[in-house]
Amino acid sequence: MLGERLAAALGAARDGAAGIESFAHLLGSRRVGPRGVALALPEVCEGCAALVVALDSLSAAVRDGFVETDSAVAADAAAADAACAVLGHAGVEVARLTDELSRAAAGAPPPRGSGRGRADRGGSERGIDARQRLGLEASVRRTARELSGALRLSELVIATLELRPTPLDLIDVLRNWSAAPAEGRPVVGISIASSDGRANEVEGDVRAVSGLMELAVGMVSAAGVASPHLTVSRLSDGRSMVRIAERGPREGAPAVALDVVLRDGGERAAAVARVVARRARIELVEGTGGRVVTMTF
């Protein structure tokens, strides 16, 4: 079980992220008038400020968690660094949003050249005009996306503190990916081919395996592969290999076609993928230019 401190910090961060997501929905609802939005701003500002603290606490708890769990050997600083990097980035983004919302709540004019409005009256008194509301909605949704990605990545690293290997079928793992659209995240089509049914059978933690494959799809997509193709094959030593790349002209028809929400493909996400693969004892190799990723189980 995760330590109480780590579980509490993660719960606080999730609650704060949920609050920002809820405010994004409020801003997008035309049933809520401008005064209602303005009246909600002070509470949201307080929630954002508390979330910055919660993210800092989560980073500290993650770092201590890896020290405590790996006390028998050298603490895994790289794993903690990978998780803390994405949480730190999220903290900067939430701090930016806190400042923007605070200005809106105080009735301060938007930065440079957007027009002053009635600066002598507070936001809750005069309400939020349509242009300001649209700008706030875009900004809040941007932060919500960043938080969603950061928490997902940090949770993937945290999951390696308690790896629970079980027999898995890789095709079943892939079929269980969510194809539901996510706010601001494009859906990408992927195709899957397996030359040997036995190659699909591996031993691993489903969270680590699923998360790694999603990140690998994001990595090759970020490198310019529009429709990633996954091939699952059995190596001569009995291990299974997943190769994610552009489909070659001579490759046969895919066995499975899926649509998945495209996940993070930046350097922070790649650092998380490397750490999770190492801790889960999955060999991960990135090809030149990032257009090919292979994982061997």
XYZ file of C-alpha atoms in Angstrom:
297
model
C 0.000 0.000 0.000
C 1.118 3.523 -0.688
C 2.209 5.461 2.371
C -0.509 7.557 3.987
C 1.365 10.769 3.275
C 1.781 9.981 -0.432
C -1.840 8.849 -0.776
C -3.092 12.018 0.965
C -0.927 14.288 -1.198
C -2.100 12.558 -4.356
C -5.722 12.870 -3.242
C -5.322 16.594 -2.565
C -3.790 17.152 -6.003
C -6.592 15.222 -7.677
C -9.218 17.236 -5.791
C -7.583 20.500 -6.841
C -7.414 19.383 -10.470
C -11.090 18.395 -10.325
C -11.923 21.890 -9.094
C -10.218 23.473 -12.098
C -11.982 21.045 -14.434
C -15.326 21.964 -12.852
C -14.636 25.669 -13.315
C -13.838 25.033 -16.984
C -17.276 23.426 -17.377
C -18.904 26.351 -15.542
C -17.238 28.824 -17.904
C -18.472 26.826 -20.884
C -22.060 26.647 -19.610
C -24.326 29.321 -21.034
C -26.722 28.712 -18.142
C -24.296 30.524 -15.861
C -24.312 34.268 -16.309
C -21.367 36.663 -16.086
C -22.088 37.608 -12.476
C -22.176 33.944 -11.495
C -18.752 33.427 -13.050
C -17.374 36.499 -11.299
C -18.766 35.407 -7.936
C -17.062 32.009 -8.318
C -13.655 33.500 -9.098
C -12.419 34.197 -5.526
C -13.104 30.620 -4.422
C -11.407 29.229 -7.534
C -8.390 31.468 -6.896
C -8.113 30.068 -3.372
C -8.386 26.543 -4.747
C -5.628 27.190 -7.286
C -3.317 28.604 -4.626
C -3.979 25.528 -2.474
C -3.290 23.281 -5.471
C 0.157 24.810 -5.965
C 0.936 23.845 -2.358
C -0.578 20.377 -2.895
C 1.612 19.769 -5.943
C 4.702 20.782 -3.984
C 3.665 18.424 -1.178
C 3.093 15.619 -3.666
C 6.556 16.133 -5.154
C 8.126 15.906 -1.705
C 6.073 12.826 -0.845
C 7.049 11.140 -4.122
C 10.725 11.786 -3.484
C 10.505 10.462 0.064
C 8.437 7.503 -1.140
C 11.201 6.308 -3.422
C 13.771 6.730 -0.662
C 11.689 4.662 1.775
C 10.715 1.968 -0.722
C 14.213 1.533 -2.103
C 15.999 1.810 1.228
C 17.558 -1.632 0.813
C 19.368 -0.345 -2.258
C 20.269 3.078 -3.551
C 17.226 5.352 -3.706
C 15.890 5.715 -7.245
C 16.528 9.418 -7.713
C 15.838 9.233 -11.463
C 12.316 7.949 -10.872
C 11.582 10.693 -8.361
C 13.126 13.305 -10.679
C 10.907 12.208 -13.591
C 7.720 12.491 -11.534
C 8.767 15.757 -9.873
C 9.625 17.329 -13.244
C 6.066 16.915 -14.531
C 4.591 18.023 -11.210
C 6.859 21.080 -11.159
C 5.740 22.022 -14.669
C 2.112 21.654 -13.590
C 2.773 23.837 -10.533
C 4.128 26.641 -12.734
C 1.050 26.381 -14.948
C -1.344 26.517 -11.973
C 0.539 29.507 -10.534
C 0.139 31.278 -13.880
C -3.595 30.575 -13.852
C -3.876 31.723 -10.222
C -2.392 35.080 -11.161
C -4.705 35.446 -14.157
C -7.804 34.551 -12.156
C -6.778 36.893 -9.341
C -6.592 39.792 -11.796
C -10.019 38.881 -13.164
C -11.502 38.605 -9.670
C -10.117 42.017 -8.722
C -11.480 43.578 -11.899
C -7.969 44.350 -13.167
C -7.725 44.997 -16.904
C -6.240 42.269 -19.093
C -2.554 42.649 -19.929
C -1.437 45.168 -22.563
C -3.728 46.666 -25.048
C -6.901 44.640 -24.552
C -8.923 47.554 -23.275
C -9.480 48.716 -19.733
C -13.186 48.386 -18.950
C -14.426 49.660 -15.597
C -11.321 49.159 -13.500
C -12.845 51.016 -10.568
C -15.305 48.196 -9.826
C -14.499 44.664 -8.658
C -15.053 41.659 -10.913
C -17.850 40.258 -8.761
C -19.701 43.590 -8.936
C -19.597 44.142 -12.673
C -19.461 40.566 -13.902
C -17.231 39.151 -16.629
C -17.744 40.316 -20.185
C -18.009 37.805 -23.057
C -14.509 38.369 -24.418
C -12.889 38.034 -21.003
C -14.947 34.929 -20.310
C -13.792 33.234 -23.513
C -10.187 34.068 -22.695
C -10.555 32.675 -19.178
C -12.208 29.511 -20.463
C -9.338 28.857 -22.888
C -6.789 29.477 -20.146
C -8.555 27.284 -17.579
C -8.934 24.432 -20.074
C -5.249 24.675 -20.942
C -4.342 24.313 -17.261
C -6.823 21.438 -16.842
C -5.111 19.587 -19.719
C -1.663 20.179 -18.266
C -2.812 18.944 -14.863
C -4.468 15.863 -16.304
C -1.269 14.904 -18.120
C 0.992 15.688 -15.164
C -1.051 13.669 -12.687
C -1.351 10.755 -15.095
C 2.413 10.700 -15.649
C 3.233 11.057 -11.959
C 0.724 8.316 -11.065
C 2.417 6.032 -13.593
C 5.757 6.558 -11.857
C 4.127 6.145 -8.423
C 2.605 2.846 -9.599
C 6.128 1.422 -9.912
C 6.439 1.609 -6.123
C 3.961 -1.277 -5.976
C 4.344 -3.293 -9.164
C 1.953 -6.219 -9.320
C 2.927 -8.497 -12.227
C 0.176 -10.720 -13.624
C -0.264 -12.705 -16.862
C -1.386 -10.301 -19.590
C -2.505 -10.516 -23.190
C -1.064 -7.492 -24.985
C -3.907 -7.349 -27.488
C -6.436 -7.299 -24.634
C -4.474 -4.509 -22.959
C -4.600 -2.516 -26.188
C -8.323 -3.134 -26.646
C -8.956 -1.733 -23.178
C -7.534 1.656 -24.093
C -10.109 4.395 -23.912
C -11.087 5.844 -27.278
C -13.333 8.508 -25.722
C -12.395 12.039 -26.820
C -10.535 14.051 -24.190
C -10.649 17.824 -23.995
C -7.861 19.210 -26.174
C -6.326 15.785 -26.861
C -6.561 14.497 -30.443
C -7.611 10.941 -31.204
C -5.160 8.960 -33.342
C -5.793 5.725 -35.192
C -3.376 2.877 -34.556
C -3.192 -0.561 -36.145
C -1.903 -3.734 -34.510
C -0.566 -6.943 -36.023
C 0.543 -10.078 -34.200
C 2.358 -12.849 -36.035
C 2.165 -15.329 -33.154
C -0.606 -15.518 -30.581
C 1.864 -16.698 -27.967
C 3.796 -13.449 -28.372
C 0.821 -11.606 -26.924
C 1.200 -13.395 -23.594
C 3.507 -11.576 -21.181
C 3.954 -11.124 -17.453
C 3.730 -7.559 -16.218
C 1.935 -4.901 -14.211
C -1.053 -3.837 -16.300
C -0.684 -0.172 -15.282
C 2.952 -0.051 -16.330
C 2.437 -1.988 -19.572
C -0.633 -0.025 -20.644
C 0.895 3.310 -19.665
C 4.149 2.568 -21.484
C 2.413 1.618 -24.712
C 0.308 4.771 -24.612
C 3.384 6.901 -24.017
C 5.245 5.133 -26.821
C 2.395 5.932 -29.214
C 2.606 9.564 -28.105
C 6.386 9.597 -28.592
C 6.330 8.312 -32.183
C 3.344 10.528 -33.002
C 5.253 13.563 -31.706
C 8.113 12.546 -34.014
C 5.797 12.767 -37.023
C 4.249 9.300 -37.410
C 0.615 10.055 -38.247
C -0.886 6.562 -37.851
C 1.346 4.382 -35.661
C 1.484 0.654 -36.375
C 2.180 -1.852 -33.584
C 3.615 -5.261 -34.299
C 3.860 -7.937 -31.623
C 6.365 -10.722 -32.238
C 8.151 -13.534 -30.412
C 11.954 -13.363 -30.245
C 14.162 -16.447 -30.485
C 14.919 -16.257 -26.756
C 11.197 -16.533 -25.949
C 10.638 -12.883 -25.087
C 7.899 -10.788 -26.692
C 8.643 -7.544 -28.523
C 6.295 -4.682 -29.355
C 7.479 -2.391 -32.137
C 5.705 0.935 -32.652
C 6.496 2.741 -35.887
C 5.085 3.732 -39.247
C 3.564 0.815 -41.110
C 5.917 -0.504 -43.773
C 4.677 -1.070 -47.358
C 5.315 -4.823 -47.129
C 3.639 -5.360 -43.775
C 0.417 -7.366 -43.824
C -3.034 -6.189 -42.864
C -3.376 -5.303 -39.180
C -5.200 -7.699 -36.887
C -6.749 -4.919 -34.814
C -7.474 -1.236 -35.481
C -8.060 1.148 -32.592
C -8.599 4.834 -31.963
C -6.870 6.123 -28.854
C -6.519 9.490 -27.192
C -3.070 10.749 -28.077
C -1.047 11.099 -24.897
C 2.024 13.162 -24.086
C 5.038 12.856 -26.351
C 7.361 15.506 -24.929
C 10.678 15.012 -23.182
C 9.114 14.883 -19.719
C 6.820 12.088 -20.890
C 9.739 10.263 -22.514
C 11.719 10.515 -19.260
C 8.784 8.962 -17.412
C 8.576 6.173 -20.009
C 12.276 5.339 -19.557
C 11.987 5.240 -15.775
C 8.822 3.132 -15.752
C 10.296 0.676 -18.272
C 13.456 0.282 -16.213
C 11.583 -0.270 -12.958
C 9.144 -2.680 -14.611
C 12.067 -4.555 -16.238
C 10.860 -3.847 -19.737
C 13.544 -3.087 -22.295
C 12.622 0.153 -24.066
C 14.624 1.347 -27.080
C 14.023 4.585 -28.992
C 15.042 4.642 -32.645
C 16.802 7.515 -34.376
C 14.567 10.552 -34.606
C 12.050 9.029 -32.212
C 9.974 7.523 -35.022
C 10.411 3.970 -33.736
C 10.005 2.654 -30.193
C 10.414 -0.990 -29.230
C 9.588 -2.666 -25.925
C 10.764 -6.152 -25.048
C 9.100 -8.137 -22.268
